[in-house]
Amino acid sequence: MKRVFGVSLGSSQRDHTAQVQMLDEPIELQRKGTDGDLSRAEALIREIDGRVDAIGLGGIDVYLYARGERYTVRDGLRLMQAAEKTPAVDGSGIKDTLERDAVRYIAAQTNLLTPKTRVLMVSAVDRFGMAEAFVELGCPVVFGDLIFSAGMPYPITTLDELADIAHRILPEMGKMPFTMLYPTGKEQEGPQDEGRFREYYDAADVIAGDWHYIRKYLPERIDGKWILTNTTTSRDIEELRRRGATHVATTTPVMGGRSFGTNLIEAMIVALAQKRPEELGHEGYSAWLQRLRLTPRIEDLGGGPA
Amino acid sequence: MSEAPKERLFASLDLFREKVNDNARLRQMNRDWNRDIAVVARDLPEVEASISMREGQMDWQPQAVENPHIVLSAPADVLIGIFRGDSTPTEPYLDGSLTLRGTQEDVLRLDFVSLMIWGE
């Protein structure tokens, strides 16, 4: 059996283990959160290095992208380099293809997404493929990168402006402690400032992107809206249902009641392929995604078009 | 103390104010961010300065401020470098020569302001 281990900077309350079958190959997936403690995450990676088939790095990005530019997150790179024997991946190898395809799939297969659908993407530099797919479809999109990472009430509305701001900010911000930029540990256990920036949620039909950012300021009521994200647990889904969301679409498959992060899906591919990420490359990952036939899971929470 | 470092610090604050206030996008980004920021040059203890942000506009005064939201403290040369855009706040923050006391969101926002002006 292949063993894939996810080390996350996120909350240990979201730990889980699951056994899945992929292309008839049994895989044990284990996710362990380190509650925002980077040193603990690094120590855990060193401990499991060489003892599992692949490591997924969760709750942190190693690379962020905007318009073909790649920006490195120093803390993420530190974790990746802690694994000297086992390949460690952050999901960025498959995210672009997987999430771009997820938007296209939902537009083609459901009535949830049309060129008139208003989208709030809570953060786009960690999901540039998804951002481009919404724009290609013609959707009016608000990119909330400044709102959700820095609390700045500034909606970015074009990919050009997003790329310009990313170019100014990310080379330096990537050097800062990641915990300053993104909810980690206990911050992941519930909304931090419920209802703040409500106007951006209210003005959208779809709220898309990173789940922890979506939840950061989630208003009490989001009636009639649907969510496109991943890493949700069954408890998260219930919370969205209670707040009035009509559907939740996850870009990664649901296994054992929760959808996994792209880092774990990429780690599974690395384990199945028995190749290092650099050997797989973009084409290798695309071929594996086609073989795995991953499509978004759309859950009807009751009410609304489907 | 020679006057030169003090004058250079004040000149750098003038330049920073001009850059912040001339940037329409930054004014919009900071329209809700009303903050008082104490500027402490550790090697110039007799020099006092503070920045005020009000509805997207920045001003500064050659005097201390009571109960600042953020305290920005570093040797004068480091502060001058940041206000003039000769260096970013990141490296001095990470090597400890620049300390920022305030809420995490305010500290992050101050970094963003600097990078929006000087970032490449």
GROMACS .gro file of C-alpha atoms in nm:
model
  426
    1MET     CA    1   0.000   0.000   0.000
    2LYS     CA    2   0.121   0.348  -0.086
    3ARG     CA    3   0.149   0.590   0.202
    4VAL     CA    4   0.085   0.959   0.151
    5PHE     CA    5   0.133   1.192   0.444
    6GLY     CA    6   0.001   1.546   0.463
    7VAL     CA    7   0.177   1.786   0.697
    8SER     CA    8  -0.030   2.097   0.749
    9LEU     CA    9   0.021   2.427   0.926
   10GLY     CA   10  -0.351   2.413   0.989
   11SER     CA   11  -0.550   2.307   1.290
   12SER     CA   12  -0.488   1.960   1.437
   13GLN     CA   13  -0.865   1.944   1.488
   14ARG     CA   14  -0.890   1.874   1.115
   15ASP     CA   15  -0.661   1.568   1.129
   16HIS     CA   16  -0.780   1.257   0.955
   17THR     CA   17  -0.672   0.931   0.800
   18ALA     CA   18  -0.840   0.757   0.508
   19GLN     CA   19  -0.777   0.459   0.286
   20VAL     CA   20  -0.866   0.515  -0.076
   21GLN     CA   21  -0.838   0.326  -0.403
   22MET     CA   22  -0.695   0.507  -0.698
   23LEU     CA   23  -0.657   0.317  -1.026
   24ASP     CA   24  -0.695  -0.003  -0.822
   25GLU     CA   25  -0.404   0.096  -0.602
   26PRO     CA   26  -0.477   0.119  -0.228
   27ILE     CA   27  -0.342   0.437  -0.072
   28GLU     CA   28  -0.334   0.538   0.290
   29LEU     CA   29  -0.375   0.913   0.330
   30GLN     CA   30  -0.291   1.075   0.659
   31ARG     CA   31  -0.315   1.445   0.738
   32LYS     CA   32  -0.159   1.595   1.048
   33GLY     CA   33  -0.199   1.959   1.146
   34THR     CA   34   0.066   2.142   1.344
   35ASP     CA   35  -0.150   2.435   1.464
   36GLY     CA   36   0.049   2.703   1.287
   37ASP     CA   37   0.381   2.588   1.434
   38LEU     CA   38   0.632   2.596   1.147
   39SER     CA   39   0.912   2.434   1.349
   40ARG     CA   40   0.684   2.148   1.449
   41ALA     CA   41   0.584   2.100   1.085
   42GLU     CA   42   0.950   2.096   0.982
   43ALA     CA   43   1.036   1.843   1.255
   44LEU     CA   44   0.746   1.620   1.149
   45ILE     CA   45   0.859   1.628   0.786
   46ARG     CA   46   1.211   1.527   0.890
   47GLU     CA   47   1.062   1.245   1.099
   48ILE     CA   48   0.857   1.093   0.816
   49ASP     CA   49   1.106   1.169   0.540
   50GLY     CA   50   1.202   0.842   0.371
   51ARG     CA   51   0.923   0.650   0.549
   52VAL     CA   52   0.632   0.742   0.322
   53ASP     CA   53   0.586   0.756  -0.056
   54ALA     CA   54   0.502   1.125  -0.084
   55ILE     CA   55   0.444   1.424   0.142
   56GLY     CA   56   0.179   1.691   0.088
   57LEU     CA   57   0.238   2.034   0.237
   58GLY     CA   58  -0.092   2.182   0.353
   59GLY     CA   59  -0.199   2.513   0.498
   60ILE     CA   60   0.088   2.681   0.320
   61ASP     CA   61   0.193   2.754  -0.036
   62VAL     CA   62   0.544   2.716  -0.167
   63TYR     CA   63   0.471   2.904  -0.487
   64LEU     CA   64   0.216   3.170  -0.583
   65TYR     CA   65   0.145   3.270  -0.941
   66ALA     CA   66   0.018   3.568  -1.135
   67ARG     CA   67   0.033   3.599  -1.514
   68GLY     CA   68   0.315   3.356  -1.566
   69GLU     CA   69   0.526   3.494  -1.282
   70ARG     CA   70   0.609   3.259  -0.997
   71TYR     CA   71   0.667   3.394  -0.647
   72THR     CA   72   0.826   3.186  -0.373
   73VAL     CA   73   0.697   3.170  -0.017
   74ARG     CA   74   1.007   3.138   0.197
   75ASP     CA   75   0.845   2.942   0.482
   76GLY     CA   76   0.688   2.703   0.233
   77LEU     CA   77   1.021   2.643   0.063
   78ARG     CA   78   1.179   2.577   0.404
   79LEU     CA   79   0.926   2.298   0.465
   80MET     CA   80   0.969   2.155   0.117
   81GLN     CA   81   1.346   2.142   0.160
   82ALA     CA   82   1.311   1.965   0.495
   83ALA     CA   83   1.215   1.652   0.300
   84GLU     CA   84   1.541   1.526   0.157
   85LYS     CA   85   1.439   1.173   0.051
   86THR     CA   86   1.063   1.174  -0.001
   87PRO     CA   87   0.914   1.409  -0.261
   88ALA     CA   88   0.718   1.692  -0.096
   89VAL     CA   89   0.460   1.891  -0.292
   90ASP     CA   90   0.225   2.182  -0.220
   91GLY     CA   91  -0.042   2.115  -0.482
   92SER     CA   92   0.077   2.382  -0.723
   93GLY     CA   93   0.182   2.115  -0.975
   94ILE     CA   94  -0.181   2.023  -1.044
   95LYS     CA   95  -0.381   2.319  -0.916
   96ASP     CA   96  -0.370   2.523  -1.233
   97THR     CA   97  -0.506   2.242  -1.452
   98LEU     CA   98  -0.743   2.089  -1.197
   99GLU     CA   99  -0.913   2.411  -1.091
  100ARG     CA  100  -0.931   2.563  -1.439
  101ASP     CA  101  -1.099   2.241  -1.554
  102ALA     CA  102  -1.333   2.247  -1.254
  103VAL     CA  103  -1.472   2.588  -1.353
  104ARG     CA  104  -1.516   2.477  -1.713
  105TYR     CA  105  -1.684   2.154  -1.601
  106ILE     CA  106  -1.934   2.335  -1.377
  107ALA     CA  107  -2.013   2.584  -1.653
  108ALA     CA  108  -2.069   2.304  -1.905
  109GLN     CA  109  -2.256   2.057  -1.684
  110THR     CA  110  -2.476   2.273  -1.460
  111ASN     CA  111  -2.674   2.596  -1.455
  112LEU     CA  112  -2.468   2.730  -1.167
  113LEU     CA  113  -2.221   2.924  -1.374
  114THR     CA  114  -2.296   3.156  -1.665
  115PRO     CA  115  -2.123   3.468  -1.799
  116LYS     CA  116  -2.355   3.671  -1.575
  117THR     CA  117  -2.259   3.493  -1.256
  118ARG     CA  118  -2.090   3.733  -1.015
  119VAL     CA  119  -1.788   3.577  -0.850
  120LEU     CA  120  -1.601   3.667  -0.533
  121MET     CA  121  -1.264   3.493  -0.546
  122VAL     CA  122  -1.127   3.539  -0.198
  123SER     CA  123  -0.771   3.498  -0.320
  124ALA     CA  124  -0.646   3.446  -0.674
  125VAL     CA  125  -0.267   3.434  -0.649
  126ASP     CA  126  -0.296   3.086  -0.499
  127ARG     CA  127  -0.541   2.982  -0.773
  128PHE     CA  128  -0.454   3.173  -1.085
  129GLY     CA  129  -0.587   2.899  -1.314
  130MET     CA  130  -0.929   2.921  -1.153
  131ALA     CA  131  -0.920   3.300  -1.173
  132GLU     CA  132  -0.842   3.291  -1.545
  133ALA     CA  133  -1.116   3.037  -1.608
  134PHE     CA  134  -1.381   3.262  -1.450
  135VAL     CA  135  -1.259   3.557  -1.657
  136GLU     CA  136  -1.250   3.350  -1.977
  137LEU     CA  137  -1.610   3.255  -1.910
  138GLY     CA  138  -1.699   3.624  -1.895
  139CYS     CA  139  -1.796   3.636  -1.528
  140PRO     CA  140  -1.758   3.964  -1.340
  141VAL     CA  141  -1.502   3.873  -1.074
  142VAL     CA  142  -1.384   4.045  -0.760
  143PHE     CA  143  -1.041   3.921  -0.656
  144GLY     CA  144  -1.023   3.960  -0.279
  145ASP     CA  145  -0.650   3.912  -0.232
  146LEU     CA  146  -0.600   4.242  -0.048
  147ILE     CA  147  -0.926   4.214   0.143
  148PHE     CA  148  -0.870   3.868   0.280
  149SER     CA  149  -0.493   3.871   0.335
  150ALA     CA  150  -0.446   4.227   0.465
  151GLY     CA  151  -0.793   4.353   0.554
  152MET     CA  152  -0.773   4.627   0.289
  153PRO     CA  153  -1.116   4.715   0.147
  154TYR     CA  154  -0.993   4.715  -0.209
  155PRO     CA  155  -1.161   4.483  -0.459
  156ILE     CA  156  -0.940   4.398  -0.755
  157THR     CA  157  -1.152   4.352  -1.066
  158THR     CA  158  -0.910   4.269  -1.346
  159LEU     CA  159  -0.634   4.014  -1.392
  160ASP     CA  160  -0.404   4.294  -1.510
  161GLU     CA  161  -0.439   4.481  -1.183
  162LEU     CA  162  -0.405   4.160  -0.987
  163ALA     CA  163  -0.079   4.083  -1.168
  164ASP     CA  164   0.047   4.438  -1.112
  165ILE     CA  165  -0.023   4.429  -0.738
  166ALA     CA  166   0.122   4.080  -0.709
  167HIS     CA  167   0.437   4.199  -0.884
  168ARG     CA  168   0.477   4.482  -0.634
  169ILE     CA  169   0.396   4.291  -0.321
  170LEU     CA  170   0.469   3.921  -0.348
  171PRO     CA  171   0.848   3.924  -0.394
  172GLU     CA  172   0.877   4.081  -0.048
  173MET     CA  173   0.568   3.937   0.119
  174GLY     CA  174   0.688   3.588   0.034
  175LYS     CA  175   0.974   3.646   0.276
  176MET     CA  176   0.745   3.727   0.569
  177PRO     CA  177   0.629   3.465   0.820
  178PHE     CA  178   0.346   3.284   0.644
  179THR     CA  179   0.135   3.299   0.959
  180MET     CA  180   0.104   3.675   0.902
  181LEU     CA  181  -0.059   3.622   0.565
  182TYR     CA  182  -0.286   3.325   0.609
  183PRO     CA  183  -0.506   3.176   0.883
  184THR     CA  184  -0.323   2.890   1.051
  185GLY     CA  185  -0.383   2.674   1.357
  186LYS     CA  186  -0.676   2.784   1.571
  187GLU     CA  187  -0.763   3.060   1.323
  188GLN     CA  188  -0.891   2.777   1.103
  189GLU     CA  189  -1.147   2.659   1.354
  190GLY     CA  190  -1.413   2.920   1.278
  191PRO     CA  191  -1.482   3.265   1.132
  192GLN     CA  192  -1.245   3.526   1.277
  193ASP     CA  193  -1.447   3.841   1.224
  194GLU     CA  194  -1.787   3.722   1.114
  195GLY     CA  195  -1.966   3.961   0.882
  196ARG     CA  196  -1.675   4.200   0.818
  197PHE     CA  197  -1.659   4.287   0.445
  198ARG     CA  198  -2.010   4.151   0.413
  199GLU     CA  199  -2.075   4.373   0.112
  200TYR     CA  200  -1.839   4.168  -0.101
  201TYR     CA  201  -2.012   3.842  -0.008
  202ASP     CA  202  -2.354   4.000  -0.061
  203ALA     CA  203  -2.260   4.124  -0.409
  204ALA     CA  204  -2.157   3.777  -0.530
  205ASP     CA  205  -2.345   3.472  -0.654
  206VAL     CA  206  -2.045   3.243  -0.605
  207ILE     CA  207  -1.777   3.258  -0.341
  208ALA     CA  208  -1.470   3.076  -0.463
  209GLY     CA  209  -1.122   2.995  -0.349
  210ASP     CA  210  -0.946   2.899  -0.032
  211TRP     CA  211  -1.185   2.767   0.231
  212HIS     CA  212  -1.015   2.932   0.527
  213TYR     CA  213  -1.027   3.271   0.360
  214ILE     CA  214  -1.393   3.216   0.264
  215ARG     CA  215  -1.475   3.140   0.626
  216LYS     CA  216  -1.261   3.420   0.768
  217TYR     CA  217  -1.536   3.682   0.740
  218LEU     CA  218  -1.829   3.459   0.645
  219PRO     CA  219  -2.158   3.638   0.717
  220GLU     CA  220  -2.430   3.467   0.914
  221ARG     CA  221  -2.651   3.446   0.604
  222ILE     CA  222  -2.536   3.362   0.251
  223ASP     CA  223  -2.875   3.266   0.115
  224GLY     CA  224  -2.885   3.169  -0.250
  225LYS     CA  225  -2.509   3.163  -0.298
  226TRP     CA  226  -2.289   2.868  -0.378
  227ILE     CA  227  -1.932   2.790  -0.286
  228LEU     CA  228  -1.641   2.657  -0.493
  229THR     CA  229  -1.354   2.546  -0.275
  230ASN     CA  230  -1.187   2.237  -0.128
  231THR     CA  231  -1.059   2.096   0.203
  232THR     CA  232  -1.408   2.115   0.350
  233THR     CA  233  -1.513   1.873   0.620
  234SER     CA  234  -1.868   1.745   0.676
  235ARG     CA  235  -1.894   1.997   0.959
  236ASP     CA  236  -1.802   2.280   0.720
  237ILE     CA  237  -2.070   2.162   0.477
  238GLU     CA  238  -2.330   2.165   0.752
  239GLU     CA  239  -2.226   2.516   0.848
  240LEU     CA  240  -2.272   2.634   0.489
  241ARG     CA  241  -2.611   2.466   0.470
  242ARG     CA  242  -2.718   2.637   0.793
  243ARG     CA  243  -2.611   2.975   0.656
  244GLY     CA  244  -2.820   2.931   0.343
  245ALA     CA  245  -2.572   2.826   0.071
  246THR     CA  246  -2.741   2.636  -0.210
  247HIS     CA  247  -2.450   2.422  -0.327
  248VAL     CA  248  -2.092   2.341  -0.243
  249ALA     CA  249  -1.862   2.237  -0.524
  250THR     CA  250  -1.523   2.098  -0.436
  251THR     CA  251  -1.242   2.083  -0.688
  252THR     CA  252  -1.099   1.771  -0.530
  253PRO     CA  253  -1.284   1.444  -0.465
  254VAL     CA  254  -1.455   1.377  -0.134
  255MET     CA  255  -1.306   1.080   0.046
  256GLY     CA  256  -1.416   0.969   0.389
  257GLY     CA  257  -1.652   1.267   0.425
  258ARG     CA  258  -1.411   1.545   0.336
  259SER     CA  259  -1.242   1.689   0.032
  260PHE     CA  260  -0.866   1.687   0.038
  261GLY     CA  261  -0.631   1.967  -0.046
  262THR     CA  262  -0.464   1.972  -0.384
  263ASN     CA  263  -0.135   1.907  -0.204
  264LEU     CA  264  -0.258   1.559  -0.106
  265ILE     CA  265  -0.393   1.487  -0.453
  266GLU     CA  266  -0.059   1.591  -0.604
  267ALA     CA  267   0.122   1.377  -0.346
  268MET     CA  268  -0.099   1.080  -0.441
  269ILE     CA  269  -0.005   1.125  -0.806
  270VAL     CA  270   0.363   1.139  -0.716
  271ALA     CA  271   0.322   0.821  -0.512
  272LEU     CA  272   0.134   0.642  -0.790
  273ALA     CA  273   0.375   0.755  -1.061
  274GLN     CA  274   0.678   0.672  -0.845
  275LYS     CA  275   0.849   0.974  -0.993
  276ARG     CA  276   0.980   1.293  -0.848
  277PRO     CA  277   0.771   1.605  -0.921
  278GLU     CA  278   1.037   1.753  -1.148
  279GLU     CA  279   1.036   1.433  -1.356
  280LEU     CA  280   0.657   1.447  -1.393
  281GLY     CA  281   0.641   1.810  -1.502
  282HIS     CA  282   0.329   1.980  -1.631
  283GLU     CA  283   0.262   1.720  -1.901
  284GLY     CA  284   0.310   1.429  -1.664
  285TYR     CA  285   0.067   1.576  -1.413
  286SER     CA  286  -0.188   1.650  -1.685
  287ALA     CA  287  -0.168   1.293  -1.809
  288TRP     CA  288  -0.224   1.162  -1.457
  289LEU     CA  289  -0.518   1.395  -1.399
  290GLN     CA  290  -0.676   1.262  -1.717
  291ARG     CA  291  -0.621   0.905  -1.605
  292LEU     CA  292  -0.773   0.976  -1.265
  293ARG     CA  293  -1.071   1.157  -1.422
  294LEU     CA  294  -1.111   1.391  -1.130
  295THR     CA  295  -1.418   1.608  -1.163
  296PRO     CA  296  -1.560   1.850  -0.911
  297ARG     CA  297  -1.810   1.718  -0.663
  298ILE     CA  298  -2.122   1.932  -0.649
  299GLU     CA  299  -2.335   1.893  -0.342
  300ASP     CA  300  -2.688   2.029  -0.338
  301LEU     CA  301  -2.754   2.179   0.003
  302GLY     CA  302  -3.121   2.233  -0.071
  303GLY     CA  303  -3.278   2.496  -0.293
  304GLY     CA  304  -3.142   2.690  -0.587
  305PRO     CA  305  -3.076   2.594  -0.950
  306ALA     CA  306  -2.859   2.298  -1.040
  307MET     CA  307   2.394   6.489   1.765
  308SER     CA  308   2.450   6.636   1.424
  309GLU     CA  309   2.143   6.774   1.256
  310ALA     CA  310   2.199   6.581   0.938
  311PRO     CA  311   2.034   6.250   1.038
  312LYS     CA  312   1.733   6.432   1.181
  313GLU     CA  313   1.694   6.640   0.866
  314ARG     CA  314   1.739   6.336   0.648
  315LEU     CA  315   1.473   6.151   0.847
  316PHE     CA  316   1.231   6.441   0.817
  317ALA     CA  317   1.305   6.476   0.445
  318SER     CA  318   1.236   6.106   0.398
  319LEU     CA  319   0.902   6.144   0.578
  320ASP     CA  320   0.818   6.435   0.344
  321LEU     CA  321   0.894   6.214   0.045
  322PHE     CA  322   0.692   5.923   0.188
  323ARG     CA  323   0.394   6.154   0.249
  324GLU     CA  324   0.413   6.283  -0.106
  325LYS     CA  325   0.424   5.932  -0.250
  326VAL     CA  326   0.134   5.806  -0.036
  327ASN     CA  327  -0.088   6.106  -0.107
  328ASP     CA  328  -0.011   6.110  -0.479
  329ASN     CA  329  -0.116   5.748  -0.519
  330ALA     CA  330  -0.490   5.741  -0.589
  331ARG     CA  331  -0.508   5.365  -0.560
  332LEU     CA  332  -0.338   5.369  -0.223
  333ARG     CA  333  -0.570   5.643  -0.101
  334GLN     CA  334  -0.864   5.422  -0.189
  335MET     CA  335  -0.707   5.117  -0.026
  336ASN     CA  336  -0.653   5.307   0.297
  337ARG     CA  337  -0.976   5.501   0.308
  338ASP     CA  338  -1.089   5.317   0.622
  339TRP     CA  339  -0.748   5.301   0.788
  340ASN     CA  340  -0.722   5.581   1.043
  341ARG     CA  341  -0.411   5.519   1.245
  342ASP     CA  342  -0.143   5.700   1.447
  343ILE     CA  343   0.205   5.562   1.401
  344ALA     CA  344   0.495   5.652   1.627
  345VAL     CA  345   0.828   5.672   1.447
  346VAL     CA  346   1.117   5.598   1.681
  347ALA     CA  347   1.475   5.642   1.559
  348ARG     CA  348   1.657   5.438   1.822
  349ASP     CA  349   1.989   5.616   1.773
  350LEU     CA  350   1.829   5.962   1.783
  351PRO     CA  351   1.647   5.959   2.117
  352GLU     CA  352   1.584   6.334   2.116
  353VAL     CA  353   1.405   6.322   1.781
  354GLU     CA  354   1.029   6.270   1.786
  355ALA     CA  355   0.809   6.199   1.487
  356SER     CA  356   0.474   6.045   1.414
  357ILE     CA  357   0.264   5.960   1.113
  358SER     CA  358  -0.111   5.998   1.097
  359MET     CA  359  -0.330   5.822   0.843
  360ARG     CA  360  -0.676   5.967   0.798
  361GLU     CA  361  -0.920   5.856   0.527
  362GLY     CA  362  -0.644   5.759   0.290
  363GLN     CA  363  -0.434   6.071   0.341
  364MET     CA  364  -0.103   6.066   0.524
  365ASP     CA  365   0.052   6.341   0.728
  366TRP     CA  366   0.342   6.345   0.968
  367GLN     CA  367   0.444   6.564   1.261
  368PRO     CA  368   0.784   6.624   1.427
  369GLN     CA  369   0.640   6.524   1.762
  370ALA     CA  370   0.537   6.215   1.952
  371VAL     CA  371   0.182   6.086   1.952
  372GLU     CA  372  -0.012   5.952   2.247
  373ASN     CA  373  -0.136   5.595   2.234
  374PRO     CA  374  -0.014   5.513   1.883
  375HIS     CA  375  -0.170   5.218   1.704
  376ILE     CA  376   0.169   5.117   1.566
  377VAL     CA  377   0.521   5.184   1.690
  378LEU     CA  378   0.784   5.172   1.419
  379SER     CA  379   1.131   5.155   1.571
  380ALA     CA  380   1.470   5.124   1.402
  381PRO     CA  381   1.801   5.305   1.364
  382ALA     CA  382   1.753   5.629   1.169
  383ASP     CA  383   1.931   5.499   0.859
  384VAL     CA  384   1.695   5.203   0.838
  385LEU     CA  385   1.389   5.427   0.872
  386ILE     CA  386   1.524   5.669   0.613
  387GLY     CA  387   1.590   5.380   0.373
  388ILE     CA  388   1.234   5.254   0.409
  389PHE     CA  389   1.068   5.596   0.373
  390ARG     CA  390   1.285   5.680   0.072
  391GLY     CA  391   1.224   5.342  -0.092
  392ASP     CA  392   1.594   5.253  -0.088
  393SER     CA  393   1.506   4.936   0.100
  394THR     CA  394   1.192   4.740   0.182
  395PRO     CA  395   1.076   4.689   0.540
  396THR     CA  396   1.098   4.311   0.503
  397GLU     CA  397   1.468   4.244   0.552
  398PRO     CA  398   1.517   4.483   0.849
  399TYR     CA  399   1.199   4.338   1.002
  400LEU     CA  400   1.329   3.983   0.962
  401ASP     CA  401   1.679   4.061   1.090
  402GLY     CA  402   1.536   4.247   1.389
  403SER     CA  403   1.676   4.593   1.313
  404LEU     CA  404   1.321   4.713   1.251
  405THR     CA  405   1.057   4.638   1.511
  406LEU     CA  406   0.688   4.696   1.455
  407ARG     CA  407   0.451   4.693   1.748
  408GLY     CA  408   0.082   4.683   1.670
  409THR     CA  409  -0.185   4.439   1.561
  410GLN     CA  410  -0.076   4.190   1.299
  411GLU     CA  411  -0.320   4.337   1.050
  412ASP     CA  412  -0.190   4.692   1.101
  413VAL     CA  413   0.169   4.579   1.069
  414LEU     CA  414   0.091   4.389   0.752
  415ARG     CA  415  -0.097   4.685   0.612
  416LEU     CA  416   0.194   4.919   0.673
  417ASP     CA  417   0.414   4.678   0.478
  418PHE     CA  418   0.162   4.677   0.195
  419VAL     CA  419   0.159   5.058   0.186
  420SER     CA  420   0.535   5.067   0.150
  421LEU     CA  421   0.538   4.795  -0.114
  422MET     CA  422   0.257   4.954  -0.314
  423ILE     CA  423   0.470   5.268  -0.342
  424TRP     CA  424   0.813   5.122  -0.389
  425GLY     CA  425   0.759   4.760  -0.489
  426GLU     CA  426   0.878   4.658  -0.833
   0.00000   0.00000   0.00000
